Amino acid sequence: MARAAILAAGAALLLLMFTSCKGGKTPSVGVLSDLLPLFTSPDVPEVGPLEDTFLGEHFRWKSSRTTDPSFPGEGLSRYPMIYIGEGYNRIMIIDGGEVVWKYDTGPGNELDDIWMLRNGDILFSRMGWAAKVTPQKKETWRYDCKEGEEIHVIQPVGEQEAMMLINAFPARVVWFNHVTGEILWEKELSFDVPNTHLQSRRMRYTKDGTFLLCYLKENKVVEWDRDWNEVWKYECDQPWAAVRLRSGNTLITLENERRTIEVDSLGNIVWEISLSELPERFRLADCQSVVRLRSGNTILCSRGGGGKTPQLVEVTPDKEVVWVVDDWMRLGPATTVQVLSEEGFSEIPGDFER
């Protein structure tokens, strides 16, 4: 299928999703940060009815470090955001430099993917399960994996629908309605690896109506159309995350090589940054996911070496470091963040380049 046809098909699909919504209307906002008052209103409980506040090995790093005032970017005050990391299973919303809302998900591995919907609900994956909670901490949807299965990917698409990738034998894409809980369709996928954990970490449904899938240990990123024909492929060393940008380029994090690359449709690298290029005091221990902001800057998200290095670094296209978060007193590792002051909706693929 030609790329133009894929784009048209994807646009038609999204139009259908938005115009056929059966639920009530959600607020029409330009930025999700407009919804932050929902999370600090008097009706938000300290602990939700299904919230598990026992996180196991609390803050293994046992550090009181907060971001050095001399670091660029004003620390946690720079952006309102959702913040999660696989080493500490607390979902945090940060605003004005403070954690203003949290949701504890209990012990075990691991938080990997998360989105704020435009009614304020939070959709997230938790490896062994996935769920949706309201700002008032009520769980309104949940999916539990079978033994041996894992979820590292979840993504809303349209007003009521979403997509998950289930690492399993066989692996499968699950397209479902997160309001009714109905599974709309499933597609089995094949991975040539010895266990489920090594199959994949990131998959994204793109603005073109295609699926961009990282084959973690098979060292490739493959784009599939809706009929599961290969559209594009890029071979690379252990891709953790791949993001299709508005430009048509693809931003890929290479965990083994400790670098992030941007490649065009022909496979040419048009931009890259290695962690070794960061000034030593800002240098990340690793990089899992990545965020491209509308400014053109890029946020690198890191587990932070168990409290030894920063969690977030933002760089310009010229690789100047303009923001560093190194706050182990209040936060844990940063597997991913969603910047809430960016214009767009989570329900529209491609609005957030993450």
CSV table of C-alpha atoms in Angstrom, one decimal:
chain,number,residue,atom,x,y,z
A,1,MET,CA,0.0,0.0,0.0
A,2,ALA,CA,1.4,3.4,-1.0
A,3,ARG,CA,2.2,5.8,1.9
A,4,ALA,CA,-0.4,8.4,0.6
A,5,ALA,CA,-3.1,5.7,0.7
A,6,ILE,CA,-2.0,4.7,4.3
A,7,LEU,CA,-2.3,8.3,5.3
A,8,ALA,CA,-5.8,8.7,3.9
A,9,ALA,CA,-6.9,5.4,5.5
A,10,GLY,CA,-5.6,6.5,8.8
A,11,ALA,CA,-7.2,9.9,8.7
A,12,ALA,CA,-10.5,8.3,7.7
A,13,LEU,CA,-10.3,5.8,10.6
A,14,LEU,CA,-9.6,8.6,13.1
A,15,LEU,CA,-12.5,10.6,11.8
A,16,LEU,CA,-14.8,7.7,12.2
A,17,MET,CA,-13.6,7.1,15.7
A,18,PHE,CA,-14.3,10.6,16.8
A,19,THR,CA,-17.6,11.1,15.0
A,20,SER,CA,-19.0,7.7,16.1
A,21,CYS,CA,-18.4,8.1,19.9
A,22,LYS,CA,-21.4,6.9,21.9
A,23,GLY,CA,-20.3,8.3,25.2
A,24,GLY,CA,-20.7,11.8,26.7
A,25,LYS,CA,-18.7,14.7,25.4
A,26,THR,CA,-15.3,15.4,27.0
A,27,PRO,CA,-13.9,18.8,27.6
A,28,SER,CA,-12.3,20.4,24.5
A,29,VAL,CA,-9.0,21.6,25.7
A,30,GLY,CA,-5.9,22.9,23.9
A,31,VAL,CA,-3.5,21.6,26.5
A,32,LEU,CA,-3.9,18.9,29.1
A,33,SER,CA,-2.5,21.1,31.8
A,34,ASP,CA,-5.9,22.8,31.8
A,35,LEU,CA,-7.2,19.7,33.5
A,36,LEU,CA,-4.9,19.8,36.4
A,37,PRO,CA,-7.4,21.4,38.8
A,38,LEU,CA,-9.3,18.0,38.6
A,39,PHE,CA,-6.4,16.4,40.4
A,40,THR,CA,-6.2,18.8,43.3
A,41,SER,CA,-10.0,19.3,43.9
A,42,PRO,CA,-11.4,18.5,47.4
A,43,ASP,CA,-13.0,15.3,46.2
A,44,VAL,CA,-9.7,13.6,45.4
A,45,PRO,CA,-8.9,11.2,48.2
A,46,GLU,CA,-5.5,10.6,49.6
A,47,VAL,CA,-5.7,6.9,48.7
A,48,GLY,CA,-8.1,5.5,46.1
A,49,PRO,CA,-10.2,2.4,46.8
A,50,LEU,CA,-8.0,0.1,44.8
A,51,GLU,CA,-4.7,1.9,45.3
A,52,ASP,CA,-1.9,-0.3,46.7
A,53,THR,CA,0.4,1.9,48.7
A,54,PHE,CA,2.8,-0.9,49.5
A,55,LEU,CA,5.3,-0.5,46.7
A,56,GLY,CA,7.8,-3.1,48.0
A,57,GLU,CA,11.3,-1.9,48.1
A,58,HIS,CA,10.6,1.8,48.6
A,59,PHE,CA,13.1,4.1,46.9
A,60,ARG,CA,16.0,1.7,46.7
A,61,TRP,CA,18.4,4.5,46.1
A,62,LYS,CA,17.7,6.0,49.5
A,63,SER,CA,18.9,9.4,48.3
A,64,SER,CA,18.0,12.9,49.5
A,65,ARG,CA,19.4,14.5,46.3
A,66,THR,CA,17.4,17.2,44.6
A,67,THR,CA,18.3,19.1,41.4
A,68,ASP,CA,21.3,21.4,41.8
A,69,PRO,CA,20.0,25.0,41.5
A,70,SER,CA,22.9,25.6,39.0
A,71,PHE,CA,21.5,23.0,36.6
A,72,PRO,CA,19.6,24.5,33.7
A,73,GLY,CA,15.9,24.6,33.3
A,74,GLU,CA,14.5,25.4,36.7
A,75,GLY,CA,14.2,21.7,37.9
A,76,LEU,CA,10.6,20.4,38.3
A,77,SER,CA,9.1,23.8,37.8
A,78,ARG,CA,9.8,23.7,34.0
A,79,TYR,CA,6.9,21.6,32.9
A,80,PRO,CA,3.7,20.2,34.3
A,81,MET,CA,3.9,16.4,33.5
A,82,ILE,CA,3.0,12.8,34.3
A,83,TYR,CA,6.1,11.0,35.5
A,84,ILE,CA,6.6,7.2,35.8
A,85,GLY,CA,9.5,4.8,36.1
A,86,GLU,CA,9.9,1.1,36.3
A,87,GLY,CA,11.9,1.1,39.5
A,88,TYR,CA,9.2,2.8,41.6
A,89,ASN,CA,5.6,2.0,40.9
A,90,ARG,CA,4.0,5.4,41.7
A,91,ILE,CA,2.3,7.5,39.1
A,92,MET,CA,3.0,11.1,39.7
A,93,ILE,CA,1.6,14.3,38.3
A,94,ILE,CA,4.0,17.3,38.8
A,95,ASP,CA,2.9,20.9,38.6
A,96,GLY,CA,4.6,24.1,39.8
A,97,GLY,CA,7.7,22.0,40.9
A,98,GLU,CA,5.7,19.8,43.2
A,99,VAL,CA,4.1,16.4,43.1
A,100,VAL,CA,0.4,17.3,43.2
A,101,TRP,CA,-1.2,13.9,42.6
A,102,LYS,CA,0.0,10.3,43.0
A,103,TYR,CA,-1.4,6.9,42.4
A,104,ASP,CA,0.4,3.9,43.9
A,105,THR,CA,0.2,0.6,42.0
A,106,GLY,CA,1.8,-1.8,44.4
A,107,PRO,CA,4.9,-4.0,44.3
A,108,GLY,CA,6.3,-5.8,41.3
A,109,ASN,CA,7.3,-4.8,37.8
A,110,GLU,CA,6.8,-2.3,36.1
A,111,LEU,CA,5.2,1.0,34.9
A,112,ASP,CA,6.1,1.6,31.3
A,113,ASP,CA,3.5,3.6,29.4
A,114,ILE,CA,0.9,6.2,30.4
A,115,TRP,CA,-1.4,8.8,28.9
A,116,MET,CA,-3.8,11.5,30.2
A,117,LEU,CA,-7.1,11.5,28.3
A,118,ARG,CA,-8.9,14.7,27.6
A,119,ASN,CA,-11.4,14.0,30.3
A,120,GLY,CA,-8.6,13.7,32.9
A,121,ASP,CA,-8.6,9.9,33.1
A,122,ILE,CA,-5.2,8.2,33.2
A,123,LEU,CA,-4.6,5.1,31.1
A,124,PHE,CA,-1.5,3.1,31.9
A,125,SER,CA,0.4,-0.2,31.6
A,126,ARG,CA,1.9,-2.0,34.6
A,127,MET,CA,3.5,-5.1,32.9
A,128,GLY,CA,1.2,-7.7,34.5
A,129,TRP,CA,-1.9,-5.5,34.0
A,130,ALA,CA,-3.2,-2.3,32.6
A,131,ALA,CA,-5.8,0.1,33.9
A,132,LYS,CA,-7.6,3.4,33.7
A,133,VAL,CA,-8.2,5.6,36.7
A,134,THR,CA,-10.0,8.9,37.2
A,135,PRO,CA,-8.6,12.0,38.8
A,136,GLN,CA,-10.6,10.9,41.9
A,137,LYS,CA,-8.6,7.6,41.8
A,138,LYS,CA,-11.5,5.3,40.8
A,139,GLU,CA,-10.5,2.4,38.6
A,140,THR,CA,-12.9,2.3,35.7
A,141,TRP,CA,-11.2,-0.3,33.4
A,142,ARG,CA,-8.6,-3.0,34.0
A,143,TYR,CA,-7.0,-5.8,32.0
A,144,ASP,CA,-5.1,-8.6,33.8
A,145,CYS,CA,-2.5,-10.6,31.9
A,146,LYS,CA,-2.4,-14.4,31.9
A,147,GLU,CA,0.6,-16.0,33.6
A,148,GLY,CA,3.7,-15.4,31.6
A,149,GLU,CA,2.3,-12.5,29.6
A,150,GLU,CA,3.4,-8.8,29.8
A,151,ILE,CA,2.1,-5.4,28.8
A,152,HIS,CA,4.6,-2.6,28.2
A,153,VAL,CA,2.5,-0.7,25.6
A,154,ILE,CA,-0.8,1.0,25.8
A,155,GLN,CA,-2.1,3.9,23.6
A,156,PRO,CA,-5.5,5.6,23.3
A,157,VAL,CA,-6.9,6.0,19.8
A,158,GLY,CA,-10.0,8.0,19.4
A,159,GLU,CA,-12.5,8.9,22.0
A,160,GLN,CA,-13.2,5.4,23.5
A,161,GLU,CA,-10.7,3.0,22.0
A,162,ALA,CA,-7.1,2.0,22.7
A,163,MET,CA,-4.4,-0.4,21.7
A,164,MET,CA,-2.2,-2.7,23.8
A,165,LEU,CA,0.7,-5.0,22.8
A,166,ILE,CA,0.7,-8.2,24.8
A,167,ASN,CA,4.2,-9.8,25.0
A,168,ALA,CA,3.3,-13.5,25.0
A,169,PHE,CA,3.6,-16.7,22.9
A,170,PRO,CA,2.1,-15.8,20.6
A,171,ALA,CA,2.3,-12.1,21.1
A,172,ARG,CA,-0.8,-10.1,20.1
A,173,VAL,CA,-2.1,-6.6,19.5
A,174,VAL,CA,-5.3,-6.0,21.4
A,175,TRP,CA,-7.7,-3.2,20.2
A,176,PHE,CA,-10.4,-2.5,22.8
A,177,ASN,CA,-12.9,-0.1,24.1
A,178,HIS,CA,-11.7,1.3,27.4
A,179,VAL,CA,-15.2,2.5,28.3
A,180,THR,CA,-17.1,-0.7,27.9
A,181,GLY,CA,-14.1,-3.1,28.2
A,182,GLU,CA,-15.1,-4.8,25.0
A,183,ILE,CA,-12.2,-6.3,23.0
A,184,LEU,CA,-12.8,-5.2,19.4
A,185,TRP,CA,-10.1,-7.3,17.6
A,186,GLU,CA,-6.8,-9.0,18.2
A,187,LYS,CA,-3.9,-9.8,15.9
A,188,GLU,CA,-1.2,-12.4,16.7
A,189,LEU,CA,2.5,-11.4,16.1
A,190,SER,CA,5.6,-13.5,15.9
A,191,PHE,CA,8.9,-12.7,17.8
A,192,ASP,CA,12.0,-14.9,17.4
A,193,VAL,CA,13.2,-14.6,21.0
A,194,PRO,CA,13.4,-17.1,23.9
A,195,ASN,CA,11.1,-15.3,26.4
A,196,THR,CA,8.4,-12.7,26.4
A,197,HIS,CA,10.3,-10.0,28.3
A,198,LEU,CA,12.7,-9.7,25.3
A,199,GLN,CA,10.1,-9.3,22.6
A,200,SER,CA,9.3,-5.5,22.7
A,201,ARG,CA,9.0,-2.4,24.8
A,202,ARG,CA,7.3,0.1,22.5
A,203,MET,CA,4.7,0.1,19.8
A,204,ARG,CA,2.9,3.1,18.5
A,205,TYR,CA,-0.2,3.6,16.3
A,206,THR,CA,0.8,6.4,14.0
A,207,LYS,CA,-1.1,9.3,12.5
A,208,ASP,CA,-0.9,7.5,9.2
A,209,GLY,CA,-2.9,4.5,10.5
A,210,THR,CA,0.1,2.2,10.8
A,211,PHE,CA,1.8,0.3,13.6
A,212,LEU,CA,5.4,1.1,14.5
A,213,LEU,CA,6.9,-1.8,16.4
A,214,CYS,CA,10.3,-2.1,18.2
A,215,TYR,CA,11.7,-5.6,18.1
A,216,LEU,CA,13.9,-5.3,21.1
A,217,LYS,CA,16.2,-8.3,20.8
A,218,GLU,CA,15.7,-8.8,17.0
A,219,ASN,CA,17.4,-5.4,16.5
A,220,LYS,CA,14.9,-3.8,14.2
A,221,VAL,CA,12.0,-1.3,14.0
A,222,VAL,CA,9.2,-2.4,11.6
A,223,GLU,CA,6.2,-0.4,10.4
A,224,TRP,CA,3.1,-2.4,9.5
A,225,ASP,CA,0.0,-1.2,7.8
A,226,ARG,CA,-3.5,-2.2,8.9
A,227,ASP,CA,-3.4,-5.3,6.8
A,228,TRP,CA,-0.1,-6.2,8.4
A,229,ASN,CA,2.0,-5.7,5.3
A,230,GLU,CA,5.5,-4.3,6.0
A,231,VAL,CA,5.7,-0.6,5.1
A,232,TRP,CA,9.1,0.3,6.4
A,233,LYS,CA,12.0,-1.3,8.3
A,234,TYR,CA,15.1,0.0,10.0
A,235,GLU,CA,17.7,-2.3,11.5
A,236,CYS,CA,19.4,-1.1,14.7
A,237,ASP,CA,20.8,-2.3,18.0
A,238,GLN,CA,18.2,-3.1,20.6
A,239,PRO,CA,15.6,-0.4,19.9
A,240,TRP,CA,13.6,0.4,23.1
A,241,ALA,CA,11.3,3.1,21.7
A,242,ALA,CA,10.5,4.5,18.3
A,243,VAL,CA,8.4,7.6,17.7
A,244,ARG,CA,7.0,8.7,14.3
A,245,LEU,CA,7.5,12.4,14.1
A,246,ARG,CA,5.3,14.9,12.3
A,247,SER,CA,8.1,15.4,9.7
A,248,GLY,CA,7.8,11.7,8.8
A,249,ASN,CA,11.1,10.9,10.4
A,250,THR,CA,11.4,8.3,13.2
A,251,LEU,CA,13.1,8.9,16.5
A,252,ILE,CA,14.6,5.8,18.0
A,253,THR,CA,16.3,5.1,21.4
A,254,LEU,CA,19.1,2.5,21.2
A,255,GLU,CA,19.6,1.2,24.8
A,256,ASN,CA,22.7,-0.9,24.1
A,257,GLU,CA,24.4,1.9,22.2
A,258,ARG,CA,23.4,4.6,24.7
A,259,ARG,CA,22.3,6.9,21.9
A,260,THR,CA,19.1,8.3,20.3
A,261,ILE,CA,18.9,8.6,16.5
A,262,GLU,CA,16.4,10.3,14.1
A,263,VAL,CA,16.2,8.6,10.7
A,264,ASP,CA,14.4,9.6,7.6
A,265,SER,CA,12.2,7.3,5.4
A,266,LEU,CA,15.2,6.2,3.5
A,267,GLY,CA,17.0,5.1,6.7
A,268,ASN,CA,19.5,8.0,6.7
A,269,ILE,CA,20.4,9.3,10.2
A,270,VAL,CA,19.6,13.0,10.2
A,271,TRP,CA,20.2,13.7,13.9
A,272,GLU,CA,21.6,11.8,16.8
A,273,ILE,CA,22.9,12.2,20.3
A,274,SER,CA,25.0,9.8,22.3
A,275,LEU,CA,24.9,10.0,26.1
A,276,SER,CA,28.7,10.4,26.0
A,277,GLU,CA,28.1,13.8,24.4
A,278,LEU,CA,26.3,15.2,27.5
A,279,PRO,CA,28.4,17.1,30.0
A,280,GLU,CA,29.6,14.7,32.6
A,281,ARG,CA,27.6,16.1,35.5
A,282,PHE,CA,24.4,15.8,33.3
A,283,ARG,CA,25.2,12.5,31.8
A,284,LEU,CA,22.5,9.9,32.0
A,285,ALA,CA,23.1,6.3,32.9
A,286,ASP,CA,20.9,5.0,30.1
A,287,CYS,CA,17.9,6.2,27.9
A,288,GLN,CA,14.7,4.3,27.6
A,289,SER,CA,11.9,6.5,26.1
A,290,VAL,CA,12.2,9.8,24.4
A,291,VAL,CA,10.0,12.9,23.9
A,292,ARG,CA,10.2,15.4,21.0
A,293,LEU,CA,8.7,18.7,22.0
A,294,ARG,CA,7.0,21.1,19.6
A,295,SER,CA,9.9,23.4,20.1
A,296,GLY,CA,12.2,20.8,18.4
A,297,ASN,CA,13.9,20.0,21.7
A,298,THR,CA,14.2,16.4,22.8
A,299,ILE,CA,13.7,15.0,26.3
A,300,LEU,CA,15.7,11.9,27.2
A,301,CYS,CA,14.2,9.7,29.9
A,302,SER,CA,16.5,7.5,32.1
A,303,ARG,CA,16.3,5.0,34.9
A,304,GLY,CA,19.1,7.1,36.4
A,305,GLY,CA,21.5,4.3,37.6
A,306,GLY,CA,19.6,3.7,40.8
A,307,GLY,CA,20.0,7.2,42.0
A,308,LYS,CA,23.4,7.9,40.7
A,309,THR,CA,22.7,10.1,37.7
A,310,PRO,CA,19.9,12.4,36.5
A,311,GLN,CA,16.5,11.2,35.4
A,312,LEU,CA,15.7,13.7,32.6
A,313,VAL,CA,17.7,15.8,30.2
A,314,GLU,CA,16.3,18.1,27.5
A,315,VAL,CA,18.6,19.0,24.6
A,316,THR,CA,18.2,21.4,21.7
A,317,PRO,CA,18.7,20.3,18.1
A,318,ASP,CA,22.3,21.6,18.5
A,319,LYS,CA,22.6,19.3,21.6
A,320,GLU,CA,22.7,22.1,24.1
A,321,VAL,CA,21.5,20.9,27.5
A,322,VAL,CA,18.6,23.2,28.6
A,323,TRP,CA,17.0,21.2,31.3
A,324,VAL,CA,18.1,18.6,33.9
A,325,VAL,CA,16.1,16.8,36.5
A,326,ASP,CA,18.2,15.0,39.1
A,327,ASP,CA,15.7,14.7,42.0
A,328,TRP,CA,15.9,11.4,43.8
A,329,MET,CA,14.4,12.7,47.0
A,330,ARG,CA,10.9,13.1,45.5
A,331,LEU,CA,11.1,11.0,42.3
A,332,GLY,CA,12.3,7.6,41.1
A,333,PRO,CA,13.6,6.5,37.7
A,334,ALA,CA,12.0,8.1,34.6
A,335,THR,CA,10.9,5.5,32.1
A,336,THR,CA,8.7,8.0,30.4
A,337,VAL,CA,7.0,11.4,30.9
A,338,GLN,CA,4.1,13.1,29.3
A,339,VAL,CA,4.5,16.9,29.2
A,340,LEU,CA,1.0,18.3,29.8
A,341,SER,CA,1.7,21.9,28.6
A,342,GLU,CA,2.2,20.7,25.0
A,343,GLU,CA,-0.7,21.4,22.7
A,344,GLY,CA,-2.6,18.3,21.7
A,345,PHE,CA,-4.7,15.3,22.7
A,346,SER,CA,-3.5,11.8,23.7
A,347,GLU,CA,-6.5,10.3,21.7
A,348,ILE,CA,-5.1,11.7,18.4
A,349,PRO,CA,-2.0,9.6,17.3
A,350,GLY,CA,0.9,11.9,16.6
A,351,ASP,CA,-0.3,14.8,18.6
A,352,PHE,CA,2.3,13.9,21.2
A,353,GLU,CA,5.6,12.7,19.8
A,354,ARG,CA,6.5,10.3,22.6
